[in-house]
Short mmCIF file of N, CA and C in Angstrom, two decimals:
data_model
loop_
_atom_site.label_atom_id
_atom_site.label_comp_id
_atom_site.label_asym_id
_atom_site.label_seq_id
_atom_site.Cartn_x
_atom_site.Cartn_y
_atom_site.Cartn_z
N UNK F 673 36.56 143.96 82.64
CA UNK F 673 35.04 144.13 82.46
C UNK F 673 34.51 143.17 83.42
N UNK F 674 35.16 141.93 83.54
CA UNK F 674 34.35 141.00 84.34
C UNK F 674 34.61 141.46 85.89
N UNK F 675 35.49 142.17 86.07
CA UNK F 675 35.82 142.42 87.22
C UNK F 675 35.03 143.55 87.98
N UNK F 676 34.92 144.57 86.88
CA UNK F 676 34.01 145.82 87.39
C UNK F 676 32.35 145.21 87.36
N UNK F 677 32.09 144.22 86.72
CA UNK F 677 30.72 143.47 86.79
C UNK F 677 30.51 142.93 88.05
N UNK F 678 31.71 142.15 88.59
CA UNK F 678 31.51 141.60 89.78
C UNK F 678 31.64 142.65 91.05
N UNK F 679 32.36 143.54 91.03
CA UNK F 679 32.42 144.70 92.09
C UNK F 679 30.94 145.20 91.91
N UNK F 680 30.28 145.54 90.89
CA UNK F 680 28.88 146.20 90.78
C UNK F 680 28.14 145.32 91.51
N UNK F 681 28.02 144.04 91.19
CA UNK F 681 27.19 142.93 91.77
C UNK F 681 27.38 142.85 93.39
N UNK F 682 28.59 142.88 93.76
CA UNK F 682 28.76 143.00 95.01
C UNK F 682 28.30 144.05 95.83
N UNK F 683 28.53 145.51 95.28
CA UNK F 683 28.02 146.69 95.79
C UNK F 683 26.36 146.58 95.86
N UNK F 684 25.92 145.95 94.94
CA UNK F 684 24.44 145.94 94.80
C UNK F 684 23.88 145.03 95.81
N UNK F 685 24.42 143.92 96.07
CA UNK F 685 23.95 142.94 97.10
C UNK F 685 24.36 143.56 98.61
N UNK F 686 25.39 144.33 98.52
CA UNK F 686 25.63 144.85 99.84
C UNK F 686 24.40 145.91 100.26
N UNK F 687 24.04 146.55 99.26
CA UNK F 687 22.91 147.62 99.37
C UNK F 687 21.57 146.80 99.65
N UNK F 688 21.35 145.85 99.02
CA UNK F 688 20.11 145.09 99.25
C UNK F 688 20.04 144.63 100.51
N UNK F 689 20.98 143.82 101.09
CA UNK F 689 21.33 143.28 102.34
C UNK F 689 21.07 144.55 103.60
N UNK F 690 21.62 145.54 103.36
CA UNK F 690 21.65 146.66 104.16
C UNK F 690 20.32 147.27 104.40
N UNK F 691 19.40 147.29 103.37
CA UNK F 691 18.11 147.79 103.42
C UNK F 691 17.22 146.93 103.97
N UNK F 692 17.44 145.53 104.02
CA UNK F 692 16.21 144.87 103.99
C UNK F 692 16.67 144.05 105.40
N UNK F 693 17.80 143.90 106.19
CA UNK F 693 17.97 143.12 107.26
C UNK F 693 17.39 143.83 108.49
N UNK F 694 17.38 145.06 108.48
CA UNK F 694 17.03 145.71 109.57
C UNK F 694 15.35 145.69 109.49
N UNK F 695 14.75 145.80 108.49
CA UNK F 695 13.39 145.47 108.41
C UNK F 695 13.05 144.23 108.99
N UNK F 696 13.56 142.95 108.73
CA UNK F 696 13.56 141.76 108.90
C UNK F 696 13.54 141.71 110.41
N UNK F 697 14.73 142.00 110.80
CA UNK F 697 15.03 142.11 112.42
C UNK F 697 14.06 142.74 113.39
N UNK F 698 13.71 144.12 112.76
CA UNK F 698 12.77 144.74 113.59
C UNK F 698 11.35 144.02 113.73
N UNK F 699 11.07 143.57 112.45
CA UNK F 699 9.74 142.70 112.50
C UNK F 699 9.76 141.52 113.42
N UNK F 700 11.00 140.76 113.53
CA UNK F 700 11.07 139.63 114.14
C UNK F 700 11.12 140.15 115.90
N UNK F 701 11.70 141.18 116.03
CA UNK F 701 11.69 141.81 117.60
C UNK F 701 10.70 142.20 118.21
N UNK F 702 9.78 142.76 117.22
CA UNK F 702 8.38 143.25 117.78
C UNK F 702 7.48 141.89 117.54
N UNK F 703 7.85 140.72 117.15
CA UNK F 703 7.02 139.67 117.11
C UNK F 703 5.73 139.93 116.25
N UNK F 704 5.89 140.77 115.34
CA UNK F 704 4.59 140.89 114.46
C UNK F 704 4.88 139.67 113.31
N UNK F 705 3.34 139.45 113.07
CA UNK F 705 3.39 138.21 112.07
C UNK F 705 3.61 138.44 110.70
N UNK F 706 3.80 139.70 110.28
CA UNK F 706 4.17 139.90 108.76
C UNK F 706 5.51 140.26 108.69
N UNK F 707 6.24 139.99 107.81
CA UNK F 707 7.75 140.23 107.37
C UNK F 707 7.69 140.49 106.20
N UNK F 708 7.99 142.02 105.90
CA UNK F 708 8.11 142.47 104.63
C UNK F 708 9.13 141.99 103.69
N UNK F 709 9.25 140.89 102.80
CA UNK F 709 10.46 140.47 102.26
C UNK F 709 10.17 140.88 100.64
N UNK F 710 11.06 141.62 99.91
CA UNK F 710 11.01 141.99 98.81
C UNK F 710 10.80 140.79 97.63
N UNK F 711 10.12 141.12 96.48
CA UNK F 711 9.80 140.13 95.61
C UNK F 711 10.95 139.97 94.62
N UNK F 712 10.99 138.79 93.83
CA UNK F 712 12.11 138.72 93.31
C UNK F 712 12.08 139.66 92.01
N UNK F 713 11.13 140.04 91.65
CA UNK F 713 11.13 140.75 90.51
C UNK F 713 11.63 142.32 91.07
N UNK F 714 11.47 142.64 92.13
CA UNK F 714 12.00 144.02 92.71
C UNK F 714 13.47 143.94 92.71
N UNK F 715 13.98 142.62 93.19
CA UNK F 715 15.45 142.76 93.15
C UNK F 715 16.04 142.44 91.80
N UNK F 716 15.35 141.98 90.69
CA UNK F 716 15.91 141.81 89.61
C UNK F 716 15.99 142.99 88.87
N UNK F 717 14.91 143.79 89.24
CA UNK F 717 14.85 145.36 88.72
C UNK F 717 15.86 146.18 88.91
N UNK F 718 16.10 145.87 90.29
CA UNK F 718 17.25 146.47 90.89
C UNK F 718 18.71 146.08 90.45
N UNK F 719 18.81 144.92 90.12
CA UNK F 719 20.14 144.41 89.64
C UNK F 719 20.40 145.16 88.16
N UNK F 720 19.30 145.67 87.46
CA UNK F 720 19.79 146.01 86.22
C UNK F 720 19.42 147.52 86.14
N UNK F 721 18.82 148.24 87.09
CA UNK F 721 18.86 149.58 87.41
C UNK F 721 20.27 150.27 87.50
N UNK F 722 20.13 151.57 86.86
CA UNK F 722 21.36 152.31 87.04
C UNK F 722 21.66 152.98 88.49
N UNK F 723 21.60 152.39 89.40
CA UNK F 723 21.41 152.83 90.94
C UNK F 723 22.24 151.88 91.70
N UNK F 724 22.77 152.14 92.65
CA UNK F 724 23.51 151.40 93.89
C UNK F 724 22.84 151.40 95.05
N UNK F 725 21.77 152.00 95.35
CA UNK F 725 20.88 152.14 96.51
C UNK F 725 19.56 151.36 96.16
N UNK F 726 19.39 150.34 97.14
CA UNK F 726 17.98 149.64 96.76
C UNK F 726 16.80 150.37 97.54
N UNK F 727 15.65 150.20 96.72
CA UNK F 727 14.47 150.85 97.28
C UNK F 727 13.49 149.83 96.78
N UNK F 728 12.38 149.60 97.52
CA UNK F 728 11.39 148.49 96.98
C UNK F 728 10.61 149.17 95.61
N UNK F 729 10.47 150.32 95.67
CA UNK F 729 9.91 151.16 94.20
C UNK F 729 10.69 152.34 93.88
N UNK F 730 11.07 152.45 92.51
CA UNK F 730 11.61 153.54 92.05
C UNK F 730 10.59 154.51 91.16
N UNK F 731 10.93 155.68 91.02
CA UNK F 731 9.94 156.54 90.13
C UNK F 731 10.46 155.80 88.77
N UNK F 732 9.17 155.79 88.08
CA UNK F 732 9.24 155.05 86.80
C UNK F 732 8.52 156.06 85.68
N UNK F 733 8.96 156.24 84.54
CA UNK F 733 8.27 156.74 83.30
C UNK F 733 7.09 155.98 82.73
N UNK F 734 6.25 156.61 82.47
CA UNK F 734 5.00 155.91 81.63
C UNK F 734 5.50 155.28 80.60
N UNK F 735 6.19 155.75 79.94
CA UNK F 735 6.59 155.09 78.31
C UNK F 735 8.07 155.12 78.16
N UNK F 736 8.47 154.19 77.31
CA UNK F 736 9.81 153.93 76.84
C UNK F 736 10.05 154.84 75.51
N UNK F 737 10.97 155.60 75.23
CA UNK F 737 11.02 156.34 74.31
C UNK F 737 12.37 155.76 73.49
N UNK F 738 11.97 154.92 72.40
CA UNK F 738 12.89 154.26 71.75
C UNK F 738 13.79 155.05 70.70
N UNK F 739 13.32 156.11 70.22
CA UNK F 739 14.27 156.91 69.73
C UNK F 739 15.35 157.23 70.41
N UNK F 740 14.95 157.75 71.78
CA UNK F 740 16.16 158.24 72.60
C UNK F 740 17.32 157.06 73.03
N UNK F 741 16.58 156.13 73.23
CA UNK F 741 17.36 154.73 73.32
C UNK F 741 18.63 154.60 72.30
N UNK F 742 17.83 154.60 70.83
CA UNK F 742 18.63 154.36 69.58
C UNK F 742 19.57 155.53 69.59
N UNK F 743 19.39 156.71 70.00
CA UNK F 743 20.31 157.79 69.93
C UNK F 743 21.61 157.67 71.05
N UNK F 744 21.13 157.10 72.07
CA UNK F 744 22.07 156.69 73.05
C UNK F 744 23.14 155.73 72.67
N UNK F 745 22.72 154.52 72.00
CA UNK F 745 23.27 153.43 71.48
C UNK F 745 24.21 153.98 70.55
N UNK F 746 23.53 154.93 69.59
CA UNK F 746 24.60 155.35 68.36
C UNK F 746 25.61 156.28 69.09
N UNK F 747 25.41 156.86 69.88
CA UNK F 747 26.57 157.73 70.49
C UNK F 747 27.63 156.66 71.28
N UNK F 748 27.19 155.70 71.64
CA UNK F 748 28.07 154.68 72.36
C UNK F 748 29.14 154.41 70.90
N UNK F 749 28.27 153.52 70.14
CA UNK F 749 29.08 153.23 68.84
C UNK F 749 29.92 154.37 68.27
N UNK F 750 29.29 155.50 68.23
CA UNK F 750 30.23 156.60 67.73
C UNK F 750 31.62 157.00 68.68
N UNK F 751 31.35 156.81 69.90
CA UNK F 751 32.36 157.00 70.99
C UNK F 751 33.50 156.13 70.84
N UNK F 752 32.97 154.64 70.72
CA UNK F 752 33.80 153.83 70.31
C UNK F 752 34.82 153.79 68.91
N UNK F 753 34.02 153.76 68.16
CA UNK F 753 34.65 154.56 66.84
C UNK F 753 35.57 155.43 66.74
N UNK F 754 35.46 156.61 67.49
CA UNK F 754 36.34 157.75 67.42
C UNK F 754 37.47 157.33 68.42
N UNK F 755 37.21 156.80 69.69
CA UNK F 755 38.31 156.16 70.32
C UNK F 755 39.30 155.19 69.65
N UNK F 756 38.69 154.44 68.79
CA UNK F 756 39.43 153.37 67.80
C UNK F 756 40.30 154.37 67.09
N UNK F 757 39.75 155.33 66.16
CA UNK F 757 40.51 156.34 65.43
C UNK F 757 41.60 157.04 65.98
N UNK F 758 41.46 157.63 67.28
CA UNK F 758 42.30 158.25 68.06
C UNK F 758 43.65 157.31 68.44
N UNK F 759 43.09 156.02 68.88
CA UNK F 759 44.33 154.93 69.12
C UNK F 759 45.13 154.61 68.14
N UNK F 760 44.49 154.34 66.71
CA UNK F 760 45.18 154.19 65.36
C UNK F 760 45.86 155.13 64.98
N UNK F 761 45.26 156.42 65.01
CA UNK F 761 46.22 157.44 64.40
C UNK F 761 47.19 158.36 64.91
N UNK F 762 47.06 158.33 66.55
CA UNK F 762 47.88 158.89 67.32
C UNK F 762 48.76 157.90 68.39
N UNK F 763 48.33 156.88 68.80
CA UNK F 763 49.18 156.12 69.77
C UNK F 763 49.97 154.92 68.90
N UNK F 764 49.32 154.21 68.05
CA UNK F 764 50.14 153.17 67.60
C UNK F 764 51.15 153.57 66.69
N UNK F 765 51.13 154.59 65.93
CA UNK F 765 52.45 155.07 65.30
C UNK F 765 53.65 155.41 66.20
N UNK F 766 53.40 156.20 67.36
CA UNK F 766 54.42 156.32 68.10
C UNK F 766 55.27 155.06 68.74
N UNK F 767 54.36 154.11 68.84
CA UNK F 767 55.12 152.82 69.43
C UNK F 767 55.71 152.23 68.22
N UNK F 768 54.87 152.10 66.86
CA UNK F 768 55.60 151.38 66.10
C UNK F 768 56.66 151.71 65.50
N UNK F 769 57.10 153.25 65.83
CA UNK F 769 58.23 153.89 65.24
C UNK F 769 59.29 153.29 66.41
N UNK F 770 59.06 153.70 67.59
CA UNK F 770 59.93 153.26 68.56
C UNK F 770 60.50 151.55 68.53
N UNK F 771 59.51 150.62 67.88
CA UNK F 771 59.89 149.22 68.04
C UNK F 771 61.10 148.87 66.87
N UNK F 772 61.06 150.01 66.17
CA UNK F 772 62.16 149.59 64.96
C UNK F 772 63.43 150.27 65.31
N UNK F 773 63.79 150.93 66.44
CA UNK F 773 64.75 151.71 67.04
C UNK F 773 65.49 150.73 68.02
N UNK F 774 66.66 151.12 68.56
CA UNK F 774 67.15 150.40 69.66
C UNK F 774 66.53 150.98 70.79
N UNK F 775 66.44 150.13 71.82
CA UNK F 775 65.77 150.63 73.32
C UNK F 775 66.63 152.04 73.72
N UNK F 776 65.98 152.98 73.89
CA UNK F 776 66.55 153.97 75.01
C UNK F 776 65.72 154.57 75.99
N UNK F 777 66.01 155.14 76.79
CA UNK F 777 64.93 155.84 77.85
C UNK F 777 64.43 156.94 77.32
N UNK F 778 65.10 157.77 76.81
CA UNK F 778 64.51 158.95 75.80
C UNK F 778 63.30 158.56 75.00
N UNK F 779 63.66 157.76 74.19
CA UNK F 779 62.72 157.35 73.27
C UNK F 779 61.33 157.05 73.97
N UNK F 780 61.49 156.05 75.08
CA UNK F 780 60.46 155.52 75.53
C UNK F 780 59.59 156.57 76.24
N UNK F 781 60.33 157.64 76.95
CA UNK F 781 59.59 158.78 77.74
C UNK F 781 59.11 159.71 76.72
N UNK F 782 59.62 159.79 75.49
CA UNK F 782 58.76 160.74 74.39
C UNK F 782 57.54 159.99 73.92
N UNK F 783 57.75 158.65 73.70
CA UNK F 783 56.54 158.03 73.27
C UNK F 783 55.21 157.99 74.38
N UNK F 784 55.78 158.03 75.56
CA UNK F 784 54.90 157.98 76.57
C UNK F 784 54.12 159.42 76.92
N UNK F 785 54.93 160.45 76.65
CA UNK F 785 54.55 162.00 76.61
C UNK F 785 53.64 162.18 75.43
N UNK F 786 53.90 161.62 74.29
CA UNK F 786 53.32 161.85 73.08
C UNK F 786 52.03 161.33 73.24
N UNK F 787 51.85 159.96 74.04
CA UNK F 787 50.62 159.38 74.04
C UNK F 787 49.65 159.67 75.11
N UNK F 788 49.85 160.59 76.12
CA UNK F 788 49.16 161.22 77.11
C UNK F 788 47.97 161.90 76.61
N UNK F 789 47.91 163.09 75.69
CA UNK F 789 46.70 163.49 75.38
C UNK F 789 45.93 162.69 74.59
N UNK F 790 46.17 161.85 73.52
CA UNK F 790 45.45 160.86 73.12
C UNK F 790 44.66 159.80 74.24
N UNK F 791 45.41 159.21 75.00
CA UNK F 791 45.04 158.58 76.09
C UNK F 791 43.98 159.14 76.75
N UNK F 792 44.29 160.45 77.43
CA UNK F 792 43.16 161.30 78.19
C UNK F 792 41.71 161.40 77.17
N UNK F 793 41.95 161.55 76.00
CA UNK F 793 40.71 161.79 75.23
C UNK F 793 40.10 160.38 75.02
N UNK F 794 40.81 159.43 75.01
CA UNK F 794 39.94 157.68 75.01
C UNK F 794 39.47 157.67 76.23
N UNK F 795 40.07 158.15 77.33
CA UNK F 795 39.39 157.83 78.73
C UNK F 795 38.16 158.78 78.84
N UNK F 796 38.00 160.11 78.11
CA UNK F 796 36.93 160.69 78.35
C UNK F 796 35.71 159.85 77.52
N UNK F 797 36.10 159.48 76.21
CA UNK F 797 35.10 159.09 75.51
C UNK F 797 34.62 157.93 76.14
N UNK F 798 35.34 156.99 76.67
CA UNK F 798 35.04 155.70 77.33
C UNK F 798 34.00 156.08 78.49
N UNK F 799 34.44 157.21 79.15
CA UNK F 799 33.45 157.64 80.48
C UNK F 799 32.12 158.24 79.96
N UNK F 800 32.39 159.06 78.77
CA UNK F 800 30.90 159.30 78.11
C UNK F 800 30.31 158.29 77.76
N UNK F 801 30.62 157.40 77.02
CA UNK F 801 30.13 156.26 76.08
C UNK F 801 29.58 155.45 77.48
N UNK F 802 29.96 155.23 78.52
CA UNK F 802 29.53 154.36 79.55
C UNK F 802 28.63 154.96 80.68
N UNK F 803 29.19 155.92 81.26
CA UNK F 803 28.24 156.70 82.12
C UNK F 803 27.47 157.40 81.59
N UNK F 804 27.39 157.94 80.24
CA UNK F 804 26.37 158.98 80.14
C UNK F 804 25.12 158.17 79.05
N UNK F 805 25.82 157.58 78.29
CA UNK F 805 25.16 156.98 76.85
C UNK F 805 24.33 155.53 77.46
N UNK F 806 25.31 154.59 77.85
CA UNK F 806 24.95 153.49 78.05
C UNK F 806 24.06 153.37 79.28
N UNK F 807 24.53 154.16 80.47
CA UNK F 807 23.49 153.96 81.48
C UNK F 807 22.23 154.42 81.36
N UNK F 808 22.07 155.76 80.43
CA UNK F 808 20.90 156.52 80.35
C UNK F 808 19.96 155.56 79.19
N UNK F 809 20.58 154.70 78.23
CA UNK F 809 20.15 153.99 77.57
C UNK F 809 19.13 152.80 78.20
N UNK F 810 20.05 152.12 79.38
CA UNK F 810 19.17 151.24 80.04
C UNK F 810 18.22 151.60 81.00
N UNK F 811 18.52 153.00 81.44
CA UNK F 811 17.51 153.50 82.40
C UNK F 811 16.26 153.78 81.51
N UNK F 812 16.17 154.22 80.49
CA UNK F 812 15.11 154.59 79.69
C UNK F 812 14.55 153.31 79.44
N UNK F 813 15.20 152.02 79.09
CA UNK F 813 14.48 150.86 78.58
C UNK F 813 13.97 150.27 80.08
N UNK F 814 14.38 150.63 81.05
CA UNK F 814 13.88 149.95 82.07
C UNK F 814 12.71 150.95 82.75
N UNK F 815 12.60 152.29 82.17
CA UNK F 815 11.61 153.28 82.53
C UNK F 815 11.86 153.64 83.66
N UNK F 816 13.24 153.86 84.22
CA UNK F 816 13.91 154.34 85.41
C UNK F 816 13.74 155.87 85.41
N UNK F 817 13.04 156.68 86.21
CA UNK F 817 12.66 158.15 86.14
C UNK F 817 13.93 158.88 86.86
N UNK F 818 14.41 158.36 87.80
CA UNK F 818 15.43 159.16 88.64
C UNK F 818 16.78 159.07 88.04
N UNK F 819 17.25 160.33 87.31
CA UNK F 819 18.10 160.24 86.54
C UNK F 819 19.37 161.20 87.12
N UNK F 820 19.43 161.23 88.25
CA UNK F 820 20.22 161.98 89.05
C UNK F 820 21.74 161.28 89.08
N UNK F 821 22.15 160.97 88.00
CA UNK F 821 23.39 160.12 88.17
C UNK F 821 24.79 161.14 88.78
N UNK F 822 24.68 162.54 88.11
CA UNK F 822 25.94 163.35 88.58
C UNK F 822 25.70 163.84 89.79
N UNK F 823 24.93 163.76 90.80
CA UNK F 823 24.52 164.51 91.93
C UNK F 823 25.22 163.53 92.99
#
């Protein structure tokens, strides 16, 4: 989680520098007196907005739909509880039974193959919870109107 957050911040810093350095260099080259430097509030909004492309202004919704935010957070919690249920009911019993037997390669391979489908279901639930629910909830709270996550 920490590594993913650091990678996200590095990617956002790269986008911020890539968008602003050419503007500053062109204004220095032209010897114009005004250099457009982004405000701190623009940078902070960019850090929390669900996008990796820096712009000075983003399209914004006029209001926050708090019912929509609550629904998305409820879906995140529901997805996490469902993933926990799948893990406890389908994955743990496979490995608990194998820990009582002597080690053999056949038993290990069977445990892994019996855990593939629940693991894929958990992976889909985590992707749904984070990429769809969590990011949409924060986009709504920030009034971020450009919701083209999947394009």
